[in-house]
Coordinates of C-alpha atoms and ligand atoms in Angstrom, one line a residue:
X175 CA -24.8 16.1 -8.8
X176 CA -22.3 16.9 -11.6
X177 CA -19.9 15.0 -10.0
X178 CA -22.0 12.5 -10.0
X179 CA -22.3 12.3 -13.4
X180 CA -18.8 12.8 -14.1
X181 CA -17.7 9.9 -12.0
X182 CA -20.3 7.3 -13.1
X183 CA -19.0 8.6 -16.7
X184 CA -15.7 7.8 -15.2
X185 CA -16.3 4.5 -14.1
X186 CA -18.3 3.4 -17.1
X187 CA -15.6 4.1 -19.5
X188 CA -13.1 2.2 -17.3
X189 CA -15.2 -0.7 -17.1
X190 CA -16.1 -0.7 -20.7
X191 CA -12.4 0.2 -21.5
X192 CA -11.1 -3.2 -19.9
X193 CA -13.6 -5.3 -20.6
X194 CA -13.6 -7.3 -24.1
X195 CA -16.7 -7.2 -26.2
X196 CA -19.7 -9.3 -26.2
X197 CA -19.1 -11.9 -28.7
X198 CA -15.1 -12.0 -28.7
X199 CA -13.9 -15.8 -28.0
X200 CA -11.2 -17.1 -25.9
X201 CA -9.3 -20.2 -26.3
X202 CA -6.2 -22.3 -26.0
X203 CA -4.6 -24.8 -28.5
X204 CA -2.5 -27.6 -29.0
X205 CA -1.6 -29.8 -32.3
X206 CA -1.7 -33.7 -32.9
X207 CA 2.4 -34.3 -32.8
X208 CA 2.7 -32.5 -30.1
X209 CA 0.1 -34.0 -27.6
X210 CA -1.5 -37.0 -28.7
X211 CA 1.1 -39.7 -29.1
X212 CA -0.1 -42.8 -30.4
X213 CA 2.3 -42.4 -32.7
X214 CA 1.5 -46.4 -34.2
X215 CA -1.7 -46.7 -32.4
X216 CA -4.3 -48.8 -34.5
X217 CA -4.0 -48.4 -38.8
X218 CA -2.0 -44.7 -38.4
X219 CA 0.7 -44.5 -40.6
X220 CA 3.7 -42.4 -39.4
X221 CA 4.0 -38.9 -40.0
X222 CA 7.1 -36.7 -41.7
X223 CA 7.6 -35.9 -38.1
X224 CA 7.6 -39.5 -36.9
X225 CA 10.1 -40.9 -39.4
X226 CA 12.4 -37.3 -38.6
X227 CA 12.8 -38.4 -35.6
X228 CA 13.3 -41.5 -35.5
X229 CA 16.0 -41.4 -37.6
X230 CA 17.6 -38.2 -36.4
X231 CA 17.5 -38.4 -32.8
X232 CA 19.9 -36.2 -32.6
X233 CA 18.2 -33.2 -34.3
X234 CA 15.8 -33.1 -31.0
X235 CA 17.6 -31.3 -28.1
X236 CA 16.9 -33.9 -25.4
X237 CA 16.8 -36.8 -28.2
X238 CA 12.9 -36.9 -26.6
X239 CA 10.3 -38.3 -29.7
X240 CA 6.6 -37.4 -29.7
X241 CA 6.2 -40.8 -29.7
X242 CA 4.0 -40.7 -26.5
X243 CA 4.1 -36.6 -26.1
X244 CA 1.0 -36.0 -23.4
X245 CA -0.6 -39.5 -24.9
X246 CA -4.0 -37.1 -25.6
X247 CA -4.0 -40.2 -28.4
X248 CA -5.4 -41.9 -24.9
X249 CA -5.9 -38.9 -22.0
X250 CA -8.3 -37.0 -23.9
X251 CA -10.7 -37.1 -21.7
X252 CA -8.7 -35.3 -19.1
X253 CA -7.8 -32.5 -21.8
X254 CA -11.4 -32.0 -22.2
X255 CA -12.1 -31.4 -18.4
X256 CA -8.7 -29.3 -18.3
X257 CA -10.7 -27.0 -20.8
X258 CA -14.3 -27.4 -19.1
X259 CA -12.8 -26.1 -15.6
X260 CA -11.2 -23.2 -17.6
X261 CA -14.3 -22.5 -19.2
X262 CA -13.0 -22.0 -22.6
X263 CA -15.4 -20.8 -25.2
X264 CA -13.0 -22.9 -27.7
X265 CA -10.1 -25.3 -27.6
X266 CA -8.4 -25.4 -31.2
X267 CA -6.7 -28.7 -32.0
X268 CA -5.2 -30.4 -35.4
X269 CA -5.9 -33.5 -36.9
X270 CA -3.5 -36.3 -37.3
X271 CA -3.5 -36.6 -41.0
X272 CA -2.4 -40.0 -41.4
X273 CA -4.0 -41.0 -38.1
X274 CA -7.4 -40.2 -40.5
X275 CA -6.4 -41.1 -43.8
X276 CA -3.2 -44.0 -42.8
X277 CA -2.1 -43.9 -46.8
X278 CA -2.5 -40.1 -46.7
X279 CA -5.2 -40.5 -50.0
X280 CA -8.7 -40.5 -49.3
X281 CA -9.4 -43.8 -50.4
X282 CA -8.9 -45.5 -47.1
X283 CA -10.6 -43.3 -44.1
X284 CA -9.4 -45.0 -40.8
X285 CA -12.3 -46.3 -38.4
X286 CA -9.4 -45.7 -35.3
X287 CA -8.7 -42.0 -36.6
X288 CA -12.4 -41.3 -37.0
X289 CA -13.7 -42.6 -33.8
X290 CA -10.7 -40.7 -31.7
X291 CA -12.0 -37.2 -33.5
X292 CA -15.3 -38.0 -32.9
X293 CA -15.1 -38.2 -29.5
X294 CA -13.0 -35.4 -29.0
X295 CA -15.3 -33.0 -30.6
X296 CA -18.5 -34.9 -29.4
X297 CA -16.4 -34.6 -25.5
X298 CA -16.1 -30.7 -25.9
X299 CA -19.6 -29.6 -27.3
X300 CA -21.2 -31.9 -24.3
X301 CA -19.0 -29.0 -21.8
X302 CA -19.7 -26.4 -24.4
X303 CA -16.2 -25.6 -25.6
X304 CA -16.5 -25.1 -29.3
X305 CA -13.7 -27.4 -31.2
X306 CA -11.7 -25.5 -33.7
X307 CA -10.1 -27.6 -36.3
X308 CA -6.8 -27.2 -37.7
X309 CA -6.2 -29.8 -40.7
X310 CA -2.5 -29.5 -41.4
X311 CA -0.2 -28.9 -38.4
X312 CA 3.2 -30.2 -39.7
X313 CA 2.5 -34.2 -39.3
X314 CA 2.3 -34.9 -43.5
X315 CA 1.8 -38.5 -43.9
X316 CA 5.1 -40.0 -45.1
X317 CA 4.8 -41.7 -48.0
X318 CA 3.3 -38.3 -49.3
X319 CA 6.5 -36.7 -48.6
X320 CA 8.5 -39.6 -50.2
X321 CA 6.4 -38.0 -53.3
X322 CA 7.6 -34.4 -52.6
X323 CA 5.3 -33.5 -50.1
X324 CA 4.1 -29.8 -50.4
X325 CA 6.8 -29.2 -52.8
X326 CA 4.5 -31.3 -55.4
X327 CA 1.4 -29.5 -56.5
X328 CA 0.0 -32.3 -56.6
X329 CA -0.1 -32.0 -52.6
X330 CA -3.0 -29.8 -53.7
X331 CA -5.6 -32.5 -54.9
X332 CA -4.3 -34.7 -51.9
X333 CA -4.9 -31.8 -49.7
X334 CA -8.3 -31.3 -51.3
X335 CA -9.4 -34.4 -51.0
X336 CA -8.3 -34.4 -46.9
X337 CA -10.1 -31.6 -46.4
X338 CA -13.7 -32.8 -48.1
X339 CA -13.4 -36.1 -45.2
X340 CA -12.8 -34.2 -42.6
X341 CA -15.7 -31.4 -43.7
X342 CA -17.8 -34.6 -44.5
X343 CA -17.2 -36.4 -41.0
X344 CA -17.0 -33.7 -38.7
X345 CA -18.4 -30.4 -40.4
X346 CA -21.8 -30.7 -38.9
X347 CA -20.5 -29.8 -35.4
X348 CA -17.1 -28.1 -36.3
X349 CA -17.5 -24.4 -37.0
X350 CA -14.3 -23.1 -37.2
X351 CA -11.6 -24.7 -39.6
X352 CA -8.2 -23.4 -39.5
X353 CA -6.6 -25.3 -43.2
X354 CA -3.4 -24.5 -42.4
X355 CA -0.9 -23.4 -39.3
X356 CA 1.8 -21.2 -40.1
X357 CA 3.0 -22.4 -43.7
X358 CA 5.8 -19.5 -42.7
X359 CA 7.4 -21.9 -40.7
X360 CA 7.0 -25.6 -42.0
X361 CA 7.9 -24.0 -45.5
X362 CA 10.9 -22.8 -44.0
X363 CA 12.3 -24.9 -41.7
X364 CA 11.1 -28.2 -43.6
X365 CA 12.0 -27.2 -47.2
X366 CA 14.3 -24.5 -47.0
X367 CA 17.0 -24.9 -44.0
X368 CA 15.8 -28.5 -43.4
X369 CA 16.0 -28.0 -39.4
X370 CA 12.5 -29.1 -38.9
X371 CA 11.5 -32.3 -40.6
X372 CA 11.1 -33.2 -43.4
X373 CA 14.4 -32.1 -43.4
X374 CA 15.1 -31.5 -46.9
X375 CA 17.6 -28.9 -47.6
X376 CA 17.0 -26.1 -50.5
X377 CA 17.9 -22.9 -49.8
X378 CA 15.7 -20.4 -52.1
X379 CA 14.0 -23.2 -54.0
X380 CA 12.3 -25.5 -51.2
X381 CA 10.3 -23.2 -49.1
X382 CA 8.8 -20.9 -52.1
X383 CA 7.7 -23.8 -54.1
X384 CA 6.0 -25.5 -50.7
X385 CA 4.7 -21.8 -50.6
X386 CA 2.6 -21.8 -53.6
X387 CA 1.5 -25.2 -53.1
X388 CA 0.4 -24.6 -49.7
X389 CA -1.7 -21.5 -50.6
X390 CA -3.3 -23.1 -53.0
X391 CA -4.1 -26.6 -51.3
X392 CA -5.4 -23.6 -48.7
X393 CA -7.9 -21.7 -51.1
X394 CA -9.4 -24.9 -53.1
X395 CA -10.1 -26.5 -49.8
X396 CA -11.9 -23.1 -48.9
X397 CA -13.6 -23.1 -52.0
X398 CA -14.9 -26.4 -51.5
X399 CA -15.9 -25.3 -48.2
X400 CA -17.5 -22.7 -49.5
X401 CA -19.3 -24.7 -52.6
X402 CA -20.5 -27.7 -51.3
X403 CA -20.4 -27.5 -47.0
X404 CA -21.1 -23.9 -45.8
X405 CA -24.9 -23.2 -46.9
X406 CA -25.7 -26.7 -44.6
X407 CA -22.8 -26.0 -42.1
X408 CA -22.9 -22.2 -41.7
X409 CA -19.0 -22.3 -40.7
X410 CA -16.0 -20.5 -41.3
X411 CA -12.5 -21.3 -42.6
X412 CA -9.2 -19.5 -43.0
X413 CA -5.5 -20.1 -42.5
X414 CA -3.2 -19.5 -39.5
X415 CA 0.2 -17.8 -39.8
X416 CA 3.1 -17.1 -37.9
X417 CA 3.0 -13.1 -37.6
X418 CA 6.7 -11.4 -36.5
X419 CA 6.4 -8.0 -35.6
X420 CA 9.6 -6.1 -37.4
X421 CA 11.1 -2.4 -36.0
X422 CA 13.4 -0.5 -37.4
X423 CA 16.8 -1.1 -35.4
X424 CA 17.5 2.8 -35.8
X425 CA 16.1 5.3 -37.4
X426 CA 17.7 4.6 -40.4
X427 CA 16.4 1.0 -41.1
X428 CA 12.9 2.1 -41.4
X429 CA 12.8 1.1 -45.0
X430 CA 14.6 -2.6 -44.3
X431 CA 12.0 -3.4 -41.6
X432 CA 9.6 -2.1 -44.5
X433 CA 10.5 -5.0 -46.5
X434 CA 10.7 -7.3 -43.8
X435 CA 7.1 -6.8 -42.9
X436 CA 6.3 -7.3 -46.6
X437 CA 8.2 -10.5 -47.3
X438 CA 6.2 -11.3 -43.9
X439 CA 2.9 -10.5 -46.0
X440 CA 4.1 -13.9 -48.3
X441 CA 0.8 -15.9 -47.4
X442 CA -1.1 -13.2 -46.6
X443 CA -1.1 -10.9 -49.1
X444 CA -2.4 -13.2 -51.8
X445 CA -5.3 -13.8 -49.5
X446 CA -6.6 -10.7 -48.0
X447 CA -4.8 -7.7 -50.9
X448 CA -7.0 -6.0 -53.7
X449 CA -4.7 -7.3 -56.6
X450 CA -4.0 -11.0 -55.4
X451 CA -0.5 -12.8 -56.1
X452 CA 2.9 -12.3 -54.0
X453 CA 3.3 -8.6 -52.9
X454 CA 5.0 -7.4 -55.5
X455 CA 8.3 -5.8 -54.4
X456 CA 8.9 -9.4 -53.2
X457 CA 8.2 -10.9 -56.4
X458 CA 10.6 -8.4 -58.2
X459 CA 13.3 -8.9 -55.8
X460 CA 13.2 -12.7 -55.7
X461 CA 12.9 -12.6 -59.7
X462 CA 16.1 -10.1 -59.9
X463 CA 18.2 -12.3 -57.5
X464 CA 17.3 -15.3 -59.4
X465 CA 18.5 -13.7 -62.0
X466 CA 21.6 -12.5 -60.7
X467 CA 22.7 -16.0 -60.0
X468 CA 21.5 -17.0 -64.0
X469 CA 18.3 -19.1 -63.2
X470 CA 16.5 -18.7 -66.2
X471 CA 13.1 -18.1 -64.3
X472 CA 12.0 -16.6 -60.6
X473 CA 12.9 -19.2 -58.0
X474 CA 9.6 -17.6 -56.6
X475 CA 6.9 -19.7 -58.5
X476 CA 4.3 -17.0 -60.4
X477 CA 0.7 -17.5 -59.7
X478 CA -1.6 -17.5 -63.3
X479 CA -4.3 -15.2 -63.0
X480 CA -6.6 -17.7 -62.6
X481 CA -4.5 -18.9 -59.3
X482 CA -4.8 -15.2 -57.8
X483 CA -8.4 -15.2 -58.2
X484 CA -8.7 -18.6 -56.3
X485 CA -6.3 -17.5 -53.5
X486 CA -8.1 -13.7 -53.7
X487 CA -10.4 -13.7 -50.8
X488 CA -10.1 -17.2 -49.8
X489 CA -10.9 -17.0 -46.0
X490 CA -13.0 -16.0 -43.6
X491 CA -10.3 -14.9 -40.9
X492 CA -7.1 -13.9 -40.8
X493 CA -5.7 -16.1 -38.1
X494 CA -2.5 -15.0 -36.3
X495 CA -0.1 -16.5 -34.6
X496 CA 2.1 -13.8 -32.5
X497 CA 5.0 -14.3 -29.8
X498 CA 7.6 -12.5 -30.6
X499 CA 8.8 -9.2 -32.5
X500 CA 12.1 -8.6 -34.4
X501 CA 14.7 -5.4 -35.1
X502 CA 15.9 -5.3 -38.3
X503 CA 18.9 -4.1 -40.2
X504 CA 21.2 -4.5 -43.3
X505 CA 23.1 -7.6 -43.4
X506 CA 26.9 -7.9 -44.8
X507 CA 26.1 -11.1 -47.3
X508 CA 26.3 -13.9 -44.6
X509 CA 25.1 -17.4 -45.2
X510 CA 22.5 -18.3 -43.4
X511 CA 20.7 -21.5 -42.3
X512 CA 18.5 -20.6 -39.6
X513 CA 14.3 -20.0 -39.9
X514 CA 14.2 -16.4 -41.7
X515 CA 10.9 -14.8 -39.6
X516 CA 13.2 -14.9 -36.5
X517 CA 16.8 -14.5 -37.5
X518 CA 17.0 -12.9 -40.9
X519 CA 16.9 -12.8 -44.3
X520 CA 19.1 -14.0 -46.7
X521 CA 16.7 -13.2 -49.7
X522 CA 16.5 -9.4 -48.5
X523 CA 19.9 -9.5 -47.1
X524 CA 18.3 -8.6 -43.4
X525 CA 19.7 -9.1 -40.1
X526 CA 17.1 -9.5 -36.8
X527 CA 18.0 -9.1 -33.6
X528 CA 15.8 -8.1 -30.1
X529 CA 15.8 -4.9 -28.0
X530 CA 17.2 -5.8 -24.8
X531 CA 14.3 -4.0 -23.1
X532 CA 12.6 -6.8 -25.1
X533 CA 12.0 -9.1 -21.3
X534 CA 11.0 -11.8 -20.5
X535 CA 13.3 -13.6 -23.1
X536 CA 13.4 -17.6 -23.6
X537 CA 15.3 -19.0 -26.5
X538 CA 13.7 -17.1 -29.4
X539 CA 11.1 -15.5 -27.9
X540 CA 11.3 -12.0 -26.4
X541 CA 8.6 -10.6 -25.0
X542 CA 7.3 -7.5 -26.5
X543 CA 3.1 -6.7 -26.2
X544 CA 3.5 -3.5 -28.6
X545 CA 4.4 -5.5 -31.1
X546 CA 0.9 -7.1 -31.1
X547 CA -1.0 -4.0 -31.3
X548 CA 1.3 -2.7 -34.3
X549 CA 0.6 -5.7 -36.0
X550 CA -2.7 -5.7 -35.8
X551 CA -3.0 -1.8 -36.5
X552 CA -1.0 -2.9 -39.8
X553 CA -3.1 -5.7 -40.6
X554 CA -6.0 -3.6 -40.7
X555 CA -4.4 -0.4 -42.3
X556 CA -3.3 -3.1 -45.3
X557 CA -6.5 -5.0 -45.8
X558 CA -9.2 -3.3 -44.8
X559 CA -11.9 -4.3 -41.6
X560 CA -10.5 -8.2 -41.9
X561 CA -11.5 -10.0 -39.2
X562 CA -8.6 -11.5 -37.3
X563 CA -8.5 -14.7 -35.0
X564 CA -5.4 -14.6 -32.5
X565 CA -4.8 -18.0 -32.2
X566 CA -1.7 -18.8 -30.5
X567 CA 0.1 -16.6 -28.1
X568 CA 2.1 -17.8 -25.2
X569 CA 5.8 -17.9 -23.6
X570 CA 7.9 -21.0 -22.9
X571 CA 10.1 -21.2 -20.1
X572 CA 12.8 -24.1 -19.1
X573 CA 11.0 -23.3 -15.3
X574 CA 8.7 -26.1 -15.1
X575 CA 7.1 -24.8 -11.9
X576 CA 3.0 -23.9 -11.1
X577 CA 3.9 -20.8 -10.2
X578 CA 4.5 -18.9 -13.8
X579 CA 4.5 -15.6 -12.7
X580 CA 6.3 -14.9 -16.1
X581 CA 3.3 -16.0 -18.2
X582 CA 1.0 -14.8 -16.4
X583 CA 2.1 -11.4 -16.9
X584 CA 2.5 -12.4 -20.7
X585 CA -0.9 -13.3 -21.3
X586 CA -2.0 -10.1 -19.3
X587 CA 0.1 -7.8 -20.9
X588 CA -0.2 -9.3 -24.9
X589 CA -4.5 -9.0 -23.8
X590 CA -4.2 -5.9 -22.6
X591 CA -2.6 -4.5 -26.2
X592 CA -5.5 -6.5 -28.1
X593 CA -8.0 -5.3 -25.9
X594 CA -6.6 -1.6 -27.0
X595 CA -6.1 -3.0 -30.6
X596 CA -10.4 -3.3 -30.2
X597 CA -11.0 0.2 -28.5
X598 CA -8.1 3.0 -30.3
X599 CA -7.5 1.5 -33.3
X600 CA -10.8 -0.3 -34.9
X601 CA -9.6 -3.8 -35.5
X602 CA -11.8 -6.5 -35.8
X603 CA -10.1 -9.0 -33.7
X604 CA -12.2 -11.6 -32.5
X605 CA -10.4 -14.3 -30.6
X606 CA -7.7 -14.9 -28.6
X607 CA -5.7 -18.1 -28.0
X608 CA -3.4 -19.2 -25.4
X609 CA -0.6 -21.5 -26.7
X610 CA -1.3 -24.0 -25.4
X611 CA -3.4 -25.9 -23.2
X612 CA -1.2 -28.4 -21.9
X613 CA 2.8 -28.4 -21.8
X614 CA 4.2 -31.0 -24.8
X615 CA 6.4 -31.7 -27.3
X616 CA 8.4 -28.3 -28.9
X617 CA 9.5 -29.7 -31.7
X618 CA 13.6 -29.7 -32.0
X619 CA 13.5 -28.2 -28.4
X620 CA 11.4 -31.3 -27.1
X621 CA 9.9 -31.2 -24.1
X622 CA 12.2 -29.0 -22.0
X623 CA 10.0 -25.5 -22.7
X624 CA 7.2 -25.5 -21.0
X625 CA 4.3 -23.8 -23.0
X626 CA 1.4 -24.8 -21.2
X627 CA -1.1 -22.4 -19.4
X628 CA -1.6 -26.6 -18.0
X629 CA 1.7 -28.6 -16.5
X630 CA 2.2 -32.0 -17.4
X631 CA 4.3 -34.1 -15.2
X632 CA 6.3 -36.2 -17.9
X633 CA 7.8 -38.4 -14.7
X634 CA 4.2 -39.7 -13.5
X635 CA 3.4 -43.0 -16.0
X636 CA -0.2 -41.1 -16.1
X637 CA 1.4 -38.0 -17.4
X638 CA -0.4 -36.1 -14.7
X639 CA -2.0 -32.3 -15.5
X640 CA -1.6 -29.3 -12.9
X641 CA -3.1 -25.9 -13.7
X642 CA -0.6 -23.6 -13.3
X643 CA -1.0 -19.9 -12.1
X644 CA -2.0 -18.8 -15.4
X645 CA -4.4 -21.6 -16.3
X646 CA -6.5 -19.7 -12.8
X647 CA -5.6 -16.3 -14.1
X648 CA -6.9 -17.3 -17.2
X649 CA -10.1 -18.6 -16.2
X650 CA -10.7 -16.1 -14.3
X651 CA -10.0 -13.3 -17.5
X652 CA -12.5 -15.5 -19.4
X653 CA -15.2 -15.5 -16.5
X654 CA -15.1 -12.1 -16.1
X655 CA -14.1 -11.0 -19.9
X656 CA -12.2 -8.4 -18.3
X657 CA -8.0 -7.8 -17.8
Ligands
LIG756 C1 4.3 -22.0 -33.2 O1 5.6 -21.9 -33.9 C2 3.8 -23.4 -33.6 O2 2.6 -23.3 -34.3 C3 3.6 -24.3 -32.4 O3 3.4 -25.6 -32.9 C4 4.7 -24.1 -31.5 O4 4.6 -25.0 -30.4 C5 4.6 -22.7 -30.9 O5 4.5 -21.8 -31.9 C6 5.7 -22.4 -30.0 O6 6.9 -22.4 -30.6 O7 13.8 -21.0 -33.9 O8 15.4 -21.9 -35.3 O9 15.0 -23.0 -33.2 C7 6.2 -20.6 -33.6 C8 7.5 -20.6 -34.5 C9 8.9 -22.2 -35.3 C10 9.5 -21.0 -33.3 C11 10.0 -23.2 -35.0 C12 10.6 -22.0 -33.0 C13 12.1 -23.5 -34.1 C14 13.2 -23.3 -35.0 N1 8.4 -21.6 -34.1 N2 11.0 -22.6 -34.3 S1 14.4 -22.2 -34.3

């Protein structure tokens, strides 16, 4: 009889130990550049990312354009059923700015743009998948950019005004609104090194000023969310960034992959921290650098206190995107013009590197599940109970076969550490998302990594979709709501 007892104990705490609680969502994404093609279709206008590439073919590694991507502009049907045979409780997408608004300004809402969204959405709530919506996902309308693009605050208003259409036309079925993915990278590689488009080059200057702006555009599209749209809509909004795990490379280090994790904090700090504004130590470094090279102000912008409190507490989630973690170490002064989360900083004088136990590696991205769990832990620690939406997580491999062993362990070991982030350590995290749905376009790698849970056969005119391994190892996590 005791053993009974002590085994049913047993087997009850096993179950509930790998089993994800009632109410947690899972999901893949994708964005608009990289799947939809259509690039001219009807009144769109081209993007930053359309005009990049066309005239620098030779930034993209197999000169490939999004052009046509996965052509979800015209497939989206098949998407759809992709994530109805998954059973996904959510797919999370981005709008095509300028495929909804073709001169970027509100004035002029295109009929083509509206219609494609519509049925999109309309597509996925008839299977049940929820649609989550990201508005900005690196495709800026152009002939905002020829205006300075997020390095002009007026980007703010523009952004603002963006935001109340899509709230307007779609808000009564879309729930979930992510404003912004991963201002950590397009601020960076966009504004700062220039290896991403727009291109523009401004090392210390670019990416800080498209910082501010994009935090801001951010919280007054939350509070208009929150003002005029959430008492009818009952939904939530936040931002999504790109989260970087940082170790100490030896013992020694622990206080330089300190500061890593807090330049890491840039958009997240002024969202989710007690006092609001750029975490401090940051701001004091950038301002004594700037100084030490005789600008006569911080070439970090300063929020007023009127900013702070707009930015304070703007957001529902905390969405992160996680792939990858980073050791860190002192640097010896080099130049640098690579994208700072992955290779180091030149502001902090930081140098990143992986463990080699760090495996499966691809490119960038190496593999290490721990580094989810810390995160998390320290997201929590920092900002209290937050509540924090995974949404992107995946591995890309040059291996375009069905049989992705690789991700499938991946996604089963990077579950496994948020499914212990839930039961030892407390944190509220409430969805998971596999990046992404269907293989497309990887920006300057094109199309040679393969992302997708979903291949695409980029031969076939139809541009064919084959679950892969994982898609079924997936669906089957999500049936079951278990590892
Ligand atoms: C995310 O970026 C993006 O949100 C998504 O669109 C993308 O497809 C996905 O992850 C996978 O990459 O490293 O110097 O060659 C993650 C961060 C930013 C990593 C751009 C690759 C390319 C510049 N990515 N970066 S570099």
């Amino acid at each position: 009889m005791y053993w009974l007892v002590v085994w049913t104990a047993i087997v009850t705490w096993c179950e509930a130990a790998s089993k994800f609680p009632d109410g947690f969502q899972f999901g893949t994404a994708t964005s608009a550049y990289q799947v939809e093609g259509g690039w001219n279709a009807s009144d769109k206008s081209p993007s930053i990312w359309d005009v990049y590439i066309h005239e620098n073919p030779s930034a993209i590694a197999d000169h490939s354009t999004g052009d046509v991507a996965c052509d979800s502009y015209h497939l989206w049907k098949e998407d759809i059923s992709l994530a109805r045979t998954l059973q996904l409780n959510f797919y999370r997408f981005s709008i095509s700015w300028p495929r909804l608004l073709p001169e970027g300004f509100s004035n002029n809402v295109s009929e083509d743009g509206t219609r494609y969204y519509n049925n999109l959405i309309n597509g996925l709530l008839t299977v049940g998948i929820e649609p989550v919506v990201t508005l900005y996902h690196w495709d800026l309308p152009q002939n905002l950019q020829d205006l300075g693009g997020w390095t002009n605050s007026k980007i703010v208003d523009w952004f603002v005004a963006y935001s109340r259409v899509a709230f307007t036309l779609f808000g009564d079925r879309v729930k979930t609104w992510v404003t912004i993915n991963e201002p950590t990278s397009f601020c960076n590689v966009g504004y700062e090194t220039g290896i991403l488009a727009p291109g523009i080059t401004s090392p210390g200057i670019g990416e800080y000023l498209c910082a501010k702006n994009a935090l801001l555009s951010h919280a007054k599209a939350y509070r208009l969310y929150e003002q005029e749209f959430k008492d009818k809509y009952k939904g939530q909004v936040g931002l999504t960034d790109q989260h970087v795990w940082y170790e100490p490379k030896t013992p020694f280090q622990e206080q330089n992959a300190q500061m890593a994790r807090e330049l890491g904090q840039l958009y997240t700090f002024p969202i989710f921290s007690d006092i609001g504004g750029w975490p401090p130590n940051i701001e004091s470094i950038i301002a004594r650098n700037s100084r030490a090279e005789k600008f006569s102000s911080s070439r970090l912008p300063v929020f007023t206190e009127e900013e702070k409190k707009l930015v304070k507490g703007s957001a529902d989630f905390c969405g992160v995107n996680y792939y990858t973690s980073r050791l860190v170490e002192k640097a010896c002064h080099q130049e640098q013009k690579t994208f700072w989360p992955l290779y180091g900083s030149p502001e902090l004088d930081l140098a990143f590197s992986y463990n080699s136990t760090w495996l499966p590696r691809y490119n960038w991205l190496a593999s290490y599940p721990p580094g989810i769990r810390r995160l998390l832990k320290s997201l929590t620690e920092r900002y209290g109970n937050i509540e924090i939406k995974i949404f992107e997580n995946g591995f890309g491999t040059s291996d375009a076969s069905l049989n992705d062993t690789i991700r499938v362990q991946y996604i089963r070991d990077h579950l496994e550490q948020v499914l212990l982030s839930i039961t030892e350590d407390g944190v509220n995290v409430t969805a998971y998302t596999a990046w992404a749905l269907i293989d497309n376009f990887e920006w300057n790698s094109g199309f040679k990594p393969r992302f997708g849970i979903v291949h695409v056969d980029y031969n076939d005119p139809n541009l064919k979709r084959t679950p892969r391994a994982s898609a079924y190892y997936y669906a089957d996590v999500i049936k079951k709501r278990e590892i």
